[in-house]
Amino acid sequence: MNQNVLTRTKGKVVIDNISISYSSRNEQIYALKDISATINPGEFVCILGPSGCGKSSLLNGIAGFVNPSNGKISLDNKEINKPSPEMGMVFQQYSLYPWKTVKENISFGPSINKKGDESPEEIAAKFLDMIGLSKYANHYPNELSGGMQQRVGIARALANYPDVLLMDEPFGALDSQTRIIMQENLLKIWREFKITVVFVTHDIDEAVFLADRILLMSTLPGKIKRDLKIDLPRPRDKETTDSKRFIELRQICHSLIREESIKAFEKQNQ
Amino acid sequence: MTSTNVSSKSNFYFKSFKKERLMLWELIRINSKTYTRKLISIILFFLLWEFLCWIDFNFIINFVFVPTPVEVINAFIQFINDSPWVHFKASILRVIGGFISGSILGIFVGLLIGSSKILEDLLATPLELLRPIPAVAWIPLAILMFPDAESGMYYITFVGAFYPILISTQKAVENSLSDRLMIRVGQSLGANSFQLFKDIIVPSSLPGISAGLVIGMGNAWFCLVTAEIIAGRFGIGYKTWESYVISEYPPIVMGMVLIGLMGAFSSFIVLKITDSFMPWRTISKDGI
Ligand SMILES: Nc1ncnc2c1ncn2[C@@H]1O[C@H](COP(=O)(O)OP(=O)(O)OP(=O)(O)O)[C@@H](O)[C@H]1O
Ligand SMILES: [Mg+2]
């Protein structure tokens, strides 16, 4: 893992003019249309947009769960057409396997794609330590709080040592205090692993706090409306959120999102 | 509020003699209310039965010929004094044999047709055509098709156990497959189809399969009387049938009660065993 920090060249995601459509009730609906973006190795990119604009669709496209109807997405110059352990995913809903203990949930990935010389159990123990849940190794997910479950979800996705971590509103269901702590922890983990993170959210503060870059999306069909660089210094902490620049950037996002949310609401109403 | 923690994992780790005793005591205390309620329901049931016989109840249902609980108990004492074990042994073996073969085949075929469209198309229709045939209707064929009466009887209890297990397994697998999130998680972690099947589809289908096994066990007992109509001499079901043929009523009811008791008991055992395969579940009733 340490060598990864020095020579992180993997984890480049190129989204090349893709559209994603769903056919429902004999109707072809475009969730995304003609989207292009490049996400560089080690970059932390947030996808920000109102509900229903196609954020999950885009992330599912990158993960290989849905194939774009045209265009292509590639990871390190290899076209993605199915899910692979090179990309870890943290889901919008709680998604731990209820029949596996916390430890077994984390070691599941490593146990099916053995690589390196760490055993799955060692990997699980290490990541449990990292998320501070070693005491809960043998508990079942339904004995954990939502925040703890989501931490395990992150550890599970990282346990495969992926090049890219995809996160779909992972903290959406948490209270604001827990959420802030989780965000800070996530940044710590990201600094340590230096992997590419694509983080979907509809929370402006969250996006500005976390991201190197925000891709702001518009609605129906989803497009990238703005590619916004977040030039806040790192490491970021509570003080970051009080800085003048943070408030400025938040303001910019606010006004852009507001237009979109109103448009989205009207369209969904038709 | 009665809540049963199926997975007392933490207790498992801090097992000490003292703690264990305390837990047992607590368990009895917590459950005593349930036990009392269950006991009362049984007593009421027998009292009602005795009462209806006593007044010779006869409106739509006729209790005039129904033996009273006391007569049934007398028949039971007589039965116990008269080498009952051959009958018990014969019946239990038939039920266990039918149940185990029904479980193995039911789960196996259920997993196959639940997870593969091709196999479903190939197998489901004939199985579905055979399913509504009641156990009694199988008797003549069972006699013709099998080399001896014993295997014919195994076959009939097998049929009883097989179908509920098959259908529950198939539906449970289909239900697991409809959980796209669980499957996507597995795919993104790099699982291939076999690993998805083994680590995700099967465990998430276990509650459904377990329900099928419990019903299947009950059904195997249900079919026992039918199966033992073929029998020459031994079996609780045979005893029941024989008593009917010679118009001795108390042993009929005794046979029925015995089958009911053993059926309920063995379903309970199956439930406990399958629950032990699913330690992750926490079930709390009433306090929803
Ligand atoms: N499986 C599907 N079948 C049909 N339509 C779908 C499907 N998944 C998504 N859509 C449609 O695509 C559009 C985008 O959905 P998506 O889930 O990507 O939005 P989102 O931005 O993630 O929303 P949210 O923030 O609420 O999670 C929506 O209009 C939705 O109705
Ligand atoms: Mg979404």
Coordinates of C-alpha atoms and ligand atoms in Angstrom, one line a residue:
Chain A
M1 CA 0.0 0.0 0.0
N2 CA 2.8 2.4 0.8
Q3 CA 4.3 2.0 -2.6
N4 CA 0.9 3.2 -4.0
V5 CA 1.3 6.5 -2.3
L6 CA 4.6 7.2 -4.0
T7 CA 3.6 6.0 -7.5
R8 CA -0.1 6.6 -7.8
T9 CA -0.6 6.5 -11.5
K10 CA -3.6 4.2 -11.5
G11 CA -7.2 5.2 -11.0
K12 CA -7.8 7.5 -13.9
V13 CA -11.5 7.5 -15.0
V14 CA -12.4 8.9 -18.4
I15 CA -16.1 9.5 -19.2
D16 CA -16.3 9.9 -22.9
N17 CA -19.5 11.4 -24.2
I18 CA -21.9 8.9 -22.5
S19 CA -25.7 8.7 -22.4
I20 CA -27.6 6.4 -20.1
S21 CA -31.2 5.6 -20.7
Y22 CA -33.8 3.4 -19.1
S23 CA -36.8 2.0 -20.8
S24 CA -39.7 2.0 -18.5
R25 CA -43.3 1.5 -19.6
N26 CA -42.3 1.4 -23.3
E27 CA -40.7 4.8 -23.0
Q28 CA -37.0 5.6 -23.4
I29 CA -36.0 8.0 -20.6
Y30 CA -32.6 9.5 -20.7
A31 CA -31.2 9.8 -17.2
L32 CA -27.9 11.2 -18.6
K33 CA -27.1 12.7 -22.0
D34 CA -23.7 13.4 -23.6
I35 CA -21.6 13.6 -20.5
S36 CA -17.8 13.9 -20.6
A37 CA -15.4 14.2 -17.8
T38 CA -11.9 13.1 -16.8
I39 CA -11.1 12.2 -13.3
N40 CA -7.4 12.1 -12.5
P41 CA -5.6 9.5 -10.3
G42 CA -5.8 10.4 -6.7
E43 CA -8.3 13.1 -7.2
F44 CA -11.3 13.6 -5.0
V45 CA -14.3 14.5 -7.2
C46 CA -17.8 15.3 -5.9
I47 CA -20.8 14.9 -8.2
L48 CA -23.4 17.4 -6.9
G49 CA -26.9 17.8 -8.1
P50 CA -30.6 17.8 -7.1
S51 CA -32.5 14.5 -6.5
G52 CA -33.2 12.6 -9.6
C53 CA -30.7 14.3 -11.8
G54 CA -28.9 11.0 -12.5
K55 CA -26.0 11.0 -10.0
S56 CA -26.5 7.4 -9.1
S57 CA -26.9 6.5 -12.8
L58 CA -23.5 8.1 -13.5
L59 CA -21.9 6.3 -10.6
N60 CA -23.5 3.0 -11.6
G61 CA -22.1 3.6 -15.1
I62 CA -18.6 4.1 -13.8
A63 CA -19.0 1.0 -11.5
G64 CA -20.1 -1.1 -14.5
F65 CA -23.5 -1.9 -13.2
V66 CA -25.3 -0.2 -16.1
N67 CA -23.8 0.1 -19.6
P68 CA -24.1 3.5 -21.3
S69 CA -26.4 3.5 -24.4
N70 CA -23.6 5.3 -26.2
G71 CA -20.2 6.6 -25.5
K72 CA -17.8 4.8 -23.2
I73 CA -16.3 5.0 -19.7
S74 CA -12.8 3.7 -19.1
L75 CA -10.5 3.1 -16.2
D76 CA -6.8 3.5 -16.9
N77 CA -7.5 3.2 -20.7
K78 CA -9.5 0.0 -20.3
E79 CA -13.2 0.2 -21.2
I80 CA -15.5 -0.6 -18.3
N81 CA -18.3 -3.0 -19.1
K82 CA -18.8 -4.9 -15.9
P83 CA -18.1 -4.4 -12.2
S84 CA -14.6 -5.2 -11.1
P85 CA -12.7 -5.2 -7.8
E86 CA -10.5 -2.4 -9.1
M87 CA -13.4 -0.2 -8.2
G88 CA -14.8 -0.2 -4.7
M89 CA -18.4 1.0 -4.2
V90 CA -20.1 2.4 -1.1
F91 CA -23.9 2.4 -1.6
Q92 CA -26.6 4.9 -0.9
Q93 CA -28.5 2.4 1.2
Y94 CA -27.1 0.3 4.0
S95 CA -25.8 -2.8 2.2
L96 CA -23.9 -5.0 4.6
Y97 CA -24.7 -8.7 4.4
P98 CA -26.8 -9.3 7.4
W99 CA -25.7 -13.0 7.6
K100 CA -22.0 -12.1 7.8
T101 CA -20.3 -10.7 10.8
V102 CA -18.6 -7.3 10.5
K103 CA -15.3 -9.0 10.1
E104 CA -16.6 -11.4 7.5
N105 CA -18.2 -8.6 5.6
I106 CA -14.9 -6.9 5.3
S107 CA -12.9 -10.0 4.5
F108 CA -15.3 -11.2 1.8
G109 CA -13.7 -9.2 -1.0
P110 CA -10.1 -10.2 -0.2
S111 CA -11.1 -13.8 0.3
I112 CA -12.4 -14.0 -3.3
N113 CA -9.7 -12.1 -5.1
K114 CA -6.5 -13.1 -3.3
K115 CA -3.6 -10.8 -4.1
G116 CA -0.6 -9.8 -2.1
D117 CA 0.5 -11.8 0.9
E118 CA -1.9 -10.4 3.5
S119 CA -4.5 -12.9 4.5
P120 CA -8.2 -11.8 4.4
E121 CA -8.3 -12.0 8.2
E122 CA -5.3 -9.7 8.5
I123 CA -6.8 -7.2 6.1
A124 CA -10.1 -7.3 8.0
A125 CA -8.3 -6.7 11.3
K126 CA -6.4 -3.8 9.9
F127 CA -9.4 -2.1 8.4
L128 CA -11.4 -2.7 11.5
D129 CA -8.7 -0.9 13.5
M130 CA -8.7 1.9 11.0
I131 CA -12.4 2.6 11.3
G132 CA -12.2 2.1 15.1
L133 CA -14.6 -0.9 15.3
S134 CA -12.2 -3.7 16.3
K135 CA -14.4 -4.4 19.3
Y136 CA -17.3 -5.2 17.0
A137 CA -15.5 -7.6 14.7
N138 CA -17.8 -10.5 15.6
H139 CA -21.1 -8.6 15.7
Y140 CA -23.7 -8.8 13.1
P141 CA -24.6 -5.6 11.1
N142 CA -28.1 -5.3 12.7
E143 CA -26.3 -4.9 16.1
L144 CA -24.6 -1.7 14.8
S145 CA -25.8 1.9 14.4
G146 CA -26.3 3.3 11.0
G147 CA -23.0 5.3 11.1
M148 CA -21.1 2.2 12.2
Q149 CA -22.6 0.2 9.4
Q150 CA -21.6 2.8 6.9
R151 CA -18.0 2.8 8.3
V152 CA -17.9 -1.0 7.8
G153 CA -19.3 -0.4 4.3
I154 CA -16.3 1.9 3.5
A155 CA -13.8 -0.6 5.0
R156 CA -15.4 -3.4 3.0
A157 CA -15.0 -1.4 -0.2
L158 CA -11.3 -0.5 0.6
A159 CA -10.4 -4.0 1.6
N160 CA -9.8 -5.0 -2.0
Y161 CA -7.3 -2.1 -2.3
P162 CA -9.2 -0.6 -5.2
D163 CA -7.8 2.1 -7.5
V164 CA -11.1 4.0 -7.4
L165 CA -13.6 4.4 -4.6
L166 CA -17.1 5.2 -5.7
M167 CA -19.4 6.6 -3.0
D168 CA -23.1 7.2 -3.5
E169 CA -24.4 9.6 -0.9
P170 CA -22.8 7.4 1.8
F171 CA -23.6 9.7 4.7
G172 CA -27.0 10.8 3.5
A173 CA -28.9 8.9 6.2
L174 CA -26.7 10.1 9.1
D175 CA -27.3 13.0 11.5
S176 CA -25.2 16.1 10.9
Q177 CA -22.8 15.6 13.8
T178 CA -21.9 12.0 12.8
R179 CA -21.7 13.1 9.2
I180 CA -19.1 15.7 9.9
I181 CA -16.9 13.2 11.8
M182 CA -17.4 10.7 9.0
Q183 CA -16.3 13.3 6.4
E184 CA -13.1 14.1 8.3
N185 CA -12.3 10.4 8.7
L186 CA -12.9 9.9 5.0
L187 CA -10.4 12.6 4.2
K188 CA -7.9 11.0 6.5
I189 CA -8.4 7.6 4.8
W190 CA -8.1 9.2 1.4
R191 CA -4.9 11.0 2.3
E192 CA -3.4 7.7 3.4
F193 CA -4.5 5.7 0.4
K194 CA -4.3 8.5 -2.2
I195 CA -6.9 6.7 -4.3
T196 CA -9.3 8.3 -6.7
V197 CA -12.7 9.1 -5.0
V198 CA -15.9 9.8 -6.8
F199 CA -18.4 11.0 -4.2
V200 CA -22.0 11.6 -5.0
T201 CA -24.0 14.0 -2.9
H202 CA -26.7 16.5 -2.9
D203 CA -25.3 18.3 0.1
I204 CA -23.5 21.5 -0.9
D205 CA -21.4 21.9 2.3
E206 CA -20.4 18.3 2.1
A207 CA -19.2 18.6 -1.5
V208 CA -17.3 21.8 -0.9
F209 CA -15.7 20.5 2.2
L210 CA -14.5 17.2 0.6
A211 CA -13.8 17.8 -3.0
D212 CA -10.8 18.9 -5.2
R213 CA -13.4 19.4 -7.9
I214 CA -17.1 19.5 -8.0
L215 CA -19.1 18.4 -11.1
L216 CA -22.4 20.2 -10.8
M217 CA -25.2 18.4 -12.6
S218 CA -28.4 19.7 -14.2
T219 CA -31.6 17.7 -14.6
L220 CA -33.5 15.7 -17.1
P221 CA -31.6 14.7 -18.9
G222 CA -28.7 14.9 -16.6
K223 CA -25.7 16.9 -17.9
I224 CA -22.6 18.4 -16.3
K225 CA -23.4 22.0 -16.0
R226 CA -20.3 23.2 -14.3
D227 CA -16.8 21.8 -13.5
L228 CA -15.8 23.7 -10.3
K229 CA -12.4 23.6 -8.9
I230 CA -12.3 23.8 -5.1
D231 CA -9.1 25.5 -4.1
L232 CA -9.4 25.2 -0.4
P233 CA -6.1 24.3 1.4
R234 CA -5.7 20.8 2.8
P235 CA -5.7 19.2 5.3
R236 CA -9.2 20.5 5.9
D237 CA -10.9 20.6 9.3
K238 CA -13.6 22.5 11.1
E239 CA -11.8 25.8 10.5
T240 CA -12.1 25.3 6.8
T241 CA -15.8 25.6 7.0
D242 CA -15.5 29.0 8.6
S243 CA -13.1 30.4 6.0
K244 CA -14.2 33.1 3.6
R245 CA -13.4 31.1 0.6
F246 CA -15.5 28.2 1.8
I247 CA -18.5 30.5 2.1
E248 CA -17.9 32.0 -1.3
L249 CA -17.7 28.6 -3.0
R250 CA -20.8 27.4 -1.1
Q251 CA -22.6 30.5 -2.4
I252 CA -21.7 29.8 -6.0
C253 CA -23.0 26.2 -5.7
H254 CA -26.1 27.4 -4.0
S255 CA -27.2 29.7 -6.7
L256 CA -26.4 27.1 -9.5
I257 CA -28.2 24.3 -7.6
R258 CA -31.2 26.5 -6.9
E259 CA -31.9 27.1 -10.5
E260 CA -31.6 23.4 -11.2
S261 CA -33.8 22.3 -8.3
I262 CA -36.6 24.5 -9.4
K263 CA -36.4 23.3 -13.0
A264 CA -36.3 19.7 -11.8
F265 CA -39.3 20.1 -9.6
E266 CA -41.3 21.6 -12.4
K267 CA -40.3 18.9 -14.9
Q268 CA -41.1 16.1 -12.5
N269 CA -44.5 17.7 -11.9
Q270 CA -45.5 17.7 -15.6
Chain B
M1 CA -42.7 -7.3 25.5
T2 CA -41.2 -10.7 24.7
S3 CA -38.1 -10.5 22.6
T4 CA -36.0 -13.5 21.8
N5 CA -32.4 -12.8 20.9
V6 CA -31.5 -15.6 18.6
S7 CA -27.9 -14.4 18.4
S8 CA -26.5 -13.8 21.9
K9 CA -23.1 -13.7 20.4
S10 CA -21.6 -11.5 23.1
N11 CA -22.8 -13.9 25.8
F12 CA -21.1 -16.6 23.9
Y13 CA -17.8 -14.9 24.4
F14 CA -18.1 -14.0 28.0
K15 CA -19.2 -17.5 29.0
S16 CA -18.6 -18.1 32.6
F17 CA -20.3 -20.5 35.0
K18 CA -21.9 -17.8 37.1
K19 CA -23.2 -15.9 34.1
E20 CA -24.6 -19.0 32.6
R21 CA -26.7 -19.8 35.7
L22 CA -27.9 -16.3 35.9
M23 CA -28.9 -16.4 32.2
L24 CA -30.8 -19.6 32.6
W25 CA -32.7 -18.3 35.5
E26 CA -33.5 -15.1 33.7
L27 CA -34.6 -17.1 30.7
I28 CA -37.1 -19.0 32.8
R29 CA -38.3 -15.8 34.4
I30 CA -38.8 -14.1 31.0
N31 CA -40.4 -17.1 29.4
S32 CA -42.6 -18.1 32.3
K33 CA -45.4 -15.8 31.2
T34 CA -45.4 -17.4 27.8
Y35 CA -45.3 -20.9 29.3
T36 CA -48.2 -20.1 31.6
R37 CA -50.3 -18.8 28.7
K38 CA -49.5 -21.9 26.6
L39 CA -50.4 -24.2 29.4
I40 CA -53.7 -22.4 30.0
S41 CA -54.6 -22.7 26.3
I42 CA -54.0 -26.5 26.4
I43 CA -56.0 -27.0 29.6
L44 CA -58.9 -25.0 28.1
F45 CA -58.8 -27.1 25.0
F46 CA -59.1 -30.4 26.9
L47 CA -61.8 -29.0 29.1
L48 CA -63.8 -27.8 26.1
W49 CA -63.4 -31.2 24.5
E50 CA -64.5 -33.1 27.7
F51 CA -67.4 -30.7 28.1
L52 CA -68.7 -31.2 24.6
C53 CA -68.6 -35.0 25.0
W54 CA -70.2 -34.8 28.4
I55 CA -73.2 -32.9 27.1
D56 CA -73.4 -35.1 24.0
F57 CA -73.1 -32.0 21.8
N58 CA -74.9 -32.5 18.5
F59 CA -75.4 -29.5 16.3
I60 CA -73.9 -29.8 12.8
I61 CA -71.0 -31.5 14.5
N62 CA -71.8 -34.7 16.4
F63 CA -69.8 -35.4 19.6
V64 CA -71.9 -38.4 20.6
F65 CA -69.4 -40.9 19.2
V66 CA -66.3 -38.9 20.0
P67 CA -64.3 -40.5 22.8
T68 CA -63.6 -38.3 25.8
P69 CA -60.0 -37.3 26.8
V70 CA -60.2 -39.8 29.6
E71 CA -61.0 -42.7 27.3
V72 CA -58.2 -41.6 25.0
I73 CA -55.8 -41.6 27.9
N74 CA -56.9 -45.1 28.8
A75 CA -56.4 -46.2 25.3
F76 CA -52.9 -44.7 25.4
I77 CA -52.1 -46.5 28.6
Q78 CA -53.2 -49.8 27.1
F79 CA -51.2 -49.0 24.0
I80 CA -48.0 -48.2 26.0
N81 CA -48.4 -51.5 27.9
D82 CA -48.6 -53.4 24.7
S83 CA -45.1 -53.0 23.1
P84 CA -45.6 -49.6 21.5
W85 CA -42.0 -49.2 20.4
V86 CA -42.2 -51.2 17.2
H87 CA -45.0 -48.8 16.1
F88 CA -43.1 -45.7 17.1
K89 CA -39.9 -46.9 15.5
A90 CA -41.6 -47.8 12.2
S91 CA -43.4 -44.5 12.0
I92 CA -40.4 -42.3 13.0
L93 CA -38.1 -44.0 10.5
R94 CA -40.6 -43.6 7.7
V95 CA -41.1 -39.9 8.5
I96 CA -37.4 -39.2 8.9
G97 CA -36.5 -41.1 5.7
G98 CA -39.2 -39.3 3.7
F99 CA -38.3 -35.9 5.2
I100 CA -34.5 -36.2 4.7
S101 CA -34.8 -37.4 1.1
G102 CA -37.5 -34.8 0.5
S103 CA -35.3 -32.0 2.0
I104 CA -32.2 -33.0 0.0
L105 CA -34.1 -33.2 -3.3
G106 CA -36.4 -30.3 -2.6
I107 CA -33.6 -27.9 -1.7
F108 CA -31.4 -29.1 -4.6
V109 CA -34.1 -28.8 -7.2
G110 CA -35.5 -25.6 -5.7
L111 CA -32.1 -24.0 -5.9
L112 CA -31.8 -25.1 -9.5
I113 CA -35.1 -23.9 -10.8
G114 CA -35.0 -20.8 -8.6
S115 CA -31.8 -19.6 -10.1
S116 CA -31.9 -20.9 -13.7
K117 CA -34.5 -20.0 -16.3
I118 CA -33.6 -22.9 -18.5
L119 CA -33.9 -25.5 -15.7
E120 CA -37.2 -23.9 -14.6
D121 CA -38.6 -24.3 -18.1
L122 CA -37.5 -27.9 -18.3
L123 CA -38.5 -29.1 -14.8
A124 CA -41.2 -26.9 -13.3
T125 CA -44.2 -27.9 -15.5
P126 CA -44.1 -31.7 -14.8
L127 CA -43.4 -31.0 -11.1
E128 CA -46.3 -28.6 -11.0
L129 CA -48.6 -31.1 -12.6
L130 CA -47.8 -33.8 -10.0
R131 CA -48.0 -31.4 -7.1
P132 CA -51.8 -31.2 -6.5
I133 CA -52.1 -35.0 -6.4
P134 CA -53.0 -35.9 -2.8
A135 CA -51.1 -38.6 -1.0
V136 CA -54.0 -41.0 -0.9
A137 CA -54.1 -41.0 -4.7
W138 CA -50.5 -42.2 -4.8
I139 CA -51.3 -45.4 -2.8
P140 CA -52.2 -47.7 -5.8
L141 CA -49.2 -46.5 -7.8
A142 CA -46.9 -46.6 -4.9
I143 CA -47.8 -50.3 -4.4
L144 CA -47.3 -51.0 -8.0
M145 CA -44.1 -49.0 -8.5
F146 CA -42.1 -50.0 -5.5
P147 CA -40.6 -53.4 -4.7
D148 CA -42.0 -53.6 -1.2
A149 CA -44.6 -51.9 1.0
E150 CA -41.8 -50.2 3.1
S151 CA -40.3 -48.2 0.1
G152 CA -43.8 -47.3 -1.1
M153 CA -44.5 -45.8 2.4
Y154 CA -41.2 -43.9 2.3
Y155 CA -42.2 -42.6 -1.1
I156 CA -45.6 -41.2 0.2
T157 CA -44.0 -39.4 3.2
F158 CA -41.3 -38.2 0.7
V159 CA -44.0 -36.6 -1.5
G160 CA -45.5 -34.9 1.5
A161 CA -42.2 -33.3 2.5
F162 CA -40.8 -32.6 -1.0
Y163 CA -43.3 -30.1 -2.4
P164 CA -43.4 -27.5 0.3
I165 CA -39.6 -27.6 0.6
L166 CA -39.2 -27.3 -3.2
I167 CA -41.6 -24.4 -3.6
S168 CA -40.3 -22.5 -0.6
T169 CA -36.7 -22.9 -1.8
Q170 CA -37.5 -21.8 -5.3
K171 CA -39.4 -18.7 -4.1
A172 CA -36.8 -17.8 -1.6
V173 CA -34.1 -18.0 -4.2
E174 CA -36.1 -15.9 -6.7
N175 CA -36.7 -13.4 -3.9
S176 CA -33.0 -13.2 -3.2
L177 CA -32.2 -12.7 -6.8
S178 CA -34.6 -9.8 -6.9
D179 CA -32.5 -8.0 -4.4
R180 CA -30.3 -6.1 -6.9
L181 CA -28.4 -4.2 -4.2
M182 CA -27.0 -7.4 -2.5
I183 CA -26.0 -8.8 -5.9
R184 CA -24.3 -5.5 -7.0
V185 CA -22.4 -5.4 -3.7
G186 CA -21.0 -8.9 -4.5
Q187 CA -20.2 -8.0 -8.1
S188 CA -18.3 -4.9 -7.1
L189 CA -16.3 -6.9 -4.6
G190 CA -15.3 -9.2 -7.5
A191 CA -17.5 -12.2 -6.8
N192 CA -18.2 -14.5 -9.8
S193 CA -21.6 -16.3 -10.3
F194 CA -20.7 -19.2 -8.2
Q195 CA -19.5 -17.1 -5.3
L196 CA -22.6 -14.9 -5.6
F197 CA -24.7 -18.0 -5.4
K198 CA -22.8 -19.6 -2.5
D199 CA -22.2 -16.5 -0.3
I200 CA -25.2 -14.3 -1.1
I201 CA -28.1 -16.2 -2.7
V202 CA -28.0 -19.2 -0.5
P203 CA -27.7 -17.4 2.9
S204 CA -30.3 -14.8 2.1
S205 CA -32.7 -17.7 1.0
L206 CA -32.2 -19.6 4.3
P207 CA -35.2 -18.1 6.1
G208 CA -37.5 -19.1 3.3
I209 CA -35.9 -22.6 3.0
S210 CA -36.3 -23.0 6.8
A211 CA -40.0 -22.3 6.5
G212 CA -40.3 -24.9 3.8
L213 CA -38.5 -27.4 6.0
V214 CA -40.8 -26.8 8.9
I215 CA -43.9 -27.2 6.7
G216 CA -42.3 -30.2 5.0
M217 CA -41.8 -32.0 8.3
G218 CA -45.4 -31.4 9.3
N219 CA -46.5 -32.6 6.0
A220 CA -44.5 -35.8 6.2
W221 CA -46.4 -36.7 9.4
F222 CA -49.6 -35.6 7.7
C223 CA -49.0 -38.2 5.0
L224 CA -48.0 -40.9 7.5
V225 CA -51.5 -42.3 8.0
T226 CA -52.0 -42.4 4.3
A227 CA -48.6 -44.1 3.8
E228 CA -49.3 -46.7 6.5
I229 CA -52.6 -47.7 5.0
I230 CA -50.2 -49.8 2.8
A231 CA -48.5 -51.2 5.9
G232 CA -49.0 -54.7 7.0
R233 CA -48.6 -54.5 10.8
F234 CA -46.7 -51.6 12.3
G235 CA -46.9 -47.8 12.7
I236 CA -48.8 -45.2 14.5
G237 CA -50.7 -44.3 11.4
Y238 CA -51.4 -48.0 10.8
K239 CA -52.7 -48.4 14.4
T240 CA -55.1 -45.4 13.7
W241 CA -56.3 -46.9 10.5
E242 CA -56.7 -50.4 11.9
S243 CA -58.8 -49.0 14.8
Y244 CA -61.1 -47.3 12.4
V245 CA -61.5 -50.5 10.4
I246 CA -62.5 -52.4 13.5
S247 CA -64.6 -49.5 14.9
E248 CA -62.6 -48.9 18.0
Y249 CA -62.9 -45.2 18.5
P250 CA -60.6 -44.2 21.5
P251 CA -57.4 -45.5 19.7
I252 CA -58.2 -43.5 16.6
V253 CA -58.2 -40.3 18.6
M254 CA -55.1 -41.5 20.5
G255 CA -53.3 -42.1 17.1
M256 CA -54.4 -38.7 15.9
V257 CA -53.1 -37.0 19.1
L258 CA -49.8 -38.9 19.0
I259 CA -49.2 -37.9 15.4
G260 CA -50.1 -34.4 16.2
L261 CA -47.7 -34.3 19.1
M262 CA -44.8 -36.0 17.3
G263 CA -45.4 -33.8 14.3
A264 CA -45.4 -30.6 16.3
F265 CA -42.3 -31.8 18.2
S266 CA -40.3 -32.7 15.2
S267 CA -41.3 -29.4 13.5
F268 CA -40.0 -27.6 16.6
I269 CA -36.7 -29.5 16.3
V270 CA -36.4 -28.6 12.6
L271 CA -37.1 -25.0 13.5
K272 CA -34.4 -24.9 16.2
I273 CA -31.9 -26.6 13.9
T274 CA -32.5 -24.2 11.1
D275 CA -32.5 -21.2 13.4
S276 CA -29.0 -22.2 14.5
F277 CA -27.9 -21.7 10.9
M278 CA -29.2 -18.1 11.0
P279 CA -27.6 -16.6 14.1
W280 CA -27.7 -13.1 12.7
R281 CA -31.5 -12.8 13.0
T282 CA -33.0 -10.9 15.9
I283 CA -36.7 -11.6 16.1
S284 CA -38.9 -9.5 18.4
K285 CA -42.6 -9.9 18.4
D286 CA -45.2 -7.7 20.1
G287 CA -42.7 -4.9 20.5
I288 CA -42.7 -3.9 16.9
Ligands
LIG1 N1 -33.7 1.3 -13.0 C1 -34.4 2.4 -13.5 N2 -35.4 2.2 -14.4 C2 -36.0 3.3 -14.9 N3 -35.7 4.6 -14.6 C3 -34.7 4.8 -13.7 C4 -34.0 3.7 -13.1 N4 -33.0 4.2 -12.3 C5 -33.1 5.5 -12.4 N5 -34.1 5.9 -13.2 C6 -34.5 7.3 -13.6 O1 -33.3 8.0 -13.9 C7 -33.3 9.3 -13.3 C8 -32.1 9.5 -12.5 O2 -32.1 8.6 -11.4 P1 -30.9 8.5 -10.4 O3 -31.2 7.4 -9.4 O4 -29.6 8.4 -11.2 O5 -30.9 9.9 -9.7 P2 -30.1 10.5 -8.4 O6 -29.5 11.7 -8.9 O7 -29.2 9.5 -7.9 O8 -31.2 10.8 -7.4 P3 -31.2 10.8 -5.8 O9 -30.4 11.9 -5.4 O10 -32.6 10.9 -5.4 O11 -30.6 9.5 -5.4 C9 -34.6 9.4 -12.5 O12 -35.5 10.2 -13.3 C10 -35.1 8.0 -12.4 O13 -36.5 8.0 -12.5
MG2 MG -29.1 8.3 -6.0

